[in-house]
Steps between C-alpha positions, in 0.01 A plus 500: 500500500471860611635771276533839665417791275803696378371829639348643183142417593288737704506267801723213599327165446644151515415329172471123478611324180452126454710346220409162356758250380615557140336305218665457160329657199597315182485614141162459329671310215806280449818709464869461416686245711874564532756764600444870440834680522501835678658817363839630610323773697299238690828322577659819632220616730306197622251641750125505538279802450190541714203696376197583714190640333180614668170548328139548597299187558275444202217268412562131458764271642831672426703207634347252255532748212869551577562124522330440164684793340834381637446152352433658159799737525734210585436353153711782350717575804570135589845552662323656801343159572840329519787502747847648503798274443860508382563398138795283390698818420465613864255780421155541648206374297132426548401135490166524320304225668156658512485426873316827557512835673448510879175684568412611852161620608483711813199643678462799730201676648702821508467792263785638292517798739552261794771309312681825426683675221657263244668778303819444703645172614540397860640146468397398852136580431517371141616157621201479734263605222623287210622145443876468520738205512743561786702182468665506157863401443548684171318687227455161330249408774273797424220448245526727192156642587287492815159664515281587798156656523386651830123513516377801692609802312643291212876520531686317226859396576748373241850368556686476168858399427 
């Protein structure tokens, strides 16, 4: 898919980003299995937060390191590997199933300058750059955490509820 630069680069270049299908990253160890009730604040403002980070490409395979680290982190933060549901009292909860966190790997031959400035959000361009589920009926259909790594300039994208 072609992603036009947002005008902050020195010259306009069409960047190509190829996103793979999501894979589920599971916890490195067995975790709690049951309902995790959400706070009153989570009940009041149920929306996702998207975070995009960019960092210089380093040595080694960052994608594999992030996958391994995520599996270890999910041991302590196990609700992120579950799914949203409604508890018997009608409030939102996380069903801790350990099913995993959707992880998307994307690849681009473009540089960060060609992709453009990520310090401000242009949703049209962001949707072309990062994995996003268009067809969801409610917040209950959105995973508590989705993670994407874009290999080129090493963008890291989080979607957190």
